[in-house]
């Protein structure tokens, strides 16, 4: 990266102010800010059939609202992460929350799926602030083993979100309308905005902020994209998210319209997947330092291939809902193992620009996920075969990318030390110099 992107050549290694104690309230607030994104995606999934009827539209159009949200999250990570490197974390965080609140209130009053889609994009853009900047704040305020401890606690808070969000959404549907969910999301974001205003101090000192403006950030991203290994890993993560968001955008139609399950039953199934996903991420963290990240990645990819292949067979021959549920939950475990392994390898190789690398990986994941999510809407409504087939296709691409990057990955990680920072880096989404 050009030296114009930092204030002085020596400030990059100067420590920011650190906290000796990891406060529970502080971590809880950052976890809640990060969880806004998963809640935004997952809470309204069970409402897809109701939204389709209420707005007099087609399921494919409602699925596009997920795509819009993911695009907002992808662009928001790149935009807000880069801005925060230049002006600090506090102002972008508060601005993102304010945008999120305005978009959520607007959704309550929409009368067309087109307006819902546009506001969901703005919601995703605002939610990206919590997802990117909470991690950046942790990286700013802690060092060494404290970073690992803080991130582990943060992930436990965040991991609850995909488990409980659909169940909360199902209760809103039982008691009222899908619009009530967005009233609740606006209220939650308002509470977090007030809490962040009073509790979050600026964590990035002026002397550590990047100079050089948008051009400096762009050059950093271009350099990363010219690295074949990094590009391969980013695409690998992107198609992993493609399989995941195919499931997320299709599951409510498959289980409710295809198999006749209730919104509450769907929420329980989705929560089970969230639990196994969280177990996968935690197991990955426990193995890092003992097992090489590329070995974890390889095992997770081959496991996902076996599971998605079985999904296609199960759905084609019509074995029923329970085998489908078991396989989908198992796939969530494989994805939970896979995503941190990808980040660990990519960020270890780019330690001097780990923040930019993490932001670009995140944007690639959400971008490809956004592109893939609506594909199943082109097929019959509630088709388990369509969902499973798209998931398998994405996984086959993942396998190809894994073997294509394997030689470079071996060279890159051959001398990788087993130190806590490697595992920690896998979870950090901040944008730093």
C-alpha angles and dihedrals in degrees: 000000000000116000088234089077094073132051095239132354092246103048094077091079097040110110120242117225109291134205118230093203128053102219118213093217091050093051091044091055093048090046091052091049090051092045092060088082097054091043090052091054101038108033098074099040094101088053096062095102091047093048090049091055097040095051093039094234141120128274090244090059091051090049088057088065087067089051091052091051092050092049089052091050092049096049092040093057092053095042102041095038091054093044091050090056089060104037104019135260104276102067096046090047094053093042092050092051092049090052090048092053093049092049093047093052090048092053090058089067102039119130100184136050090232092061090043089054093050093049092046088057089054090046090055091047091054095043090055089071093068094043096051104029098046089061090045091053091052090051090048097050105038137047140193117353091355090069091056092048093047094048092047091054091045092052091052089057093045093045091064092062101077088044099055104025097078091044091052089047091051090055091053088053091049093050102033145328134330087245089068088068091065092048086057093047091051090050092049092050090048091055090048092048091055092045092048092048092056102030107035115078122190107279102186113076117223093243091059096050120111121249125198098074126225093338092062092051091047092052090052092053093046091052091053093048090053090060105092094205094049091046091050092050092047091051090046089055091044095056090044087059089045090062091044096050091044085062093044095050096042106036098081092055093042096051100034103034099024100041100019097239121157124248090254093051090049090050091053091051091048091048090053088055090049091053093052090045089055091047089052093053092047092048089050090054091049092051096047107099091030100051125035112253092234090057091052090048093050094049092047093049094050090046091052090049092053093047097047091045089054089047091059093048092046094050095045096052091040103235091168138250102302099062087047091053093048093050094046091050090048090051090054088057091052091049090049090055094044105051098057091046090056092051093046093057095041096047095044089058092048102039092142090060101023094141094055090045092051093048092049092048090050093048092049091050095051093039095055090039089054091051094049102040097079096047093093088056088072090067134062114309113264094010112163089188092059092048094048093045094053090047090051092048091053091048092051088055089050091054091051092050091048093055092042092055096037098097093049090043092055091051091047097049100033092101098029109141120228098240131142093246091067092059091041093052090058090067101040116103099175123126110232136162 
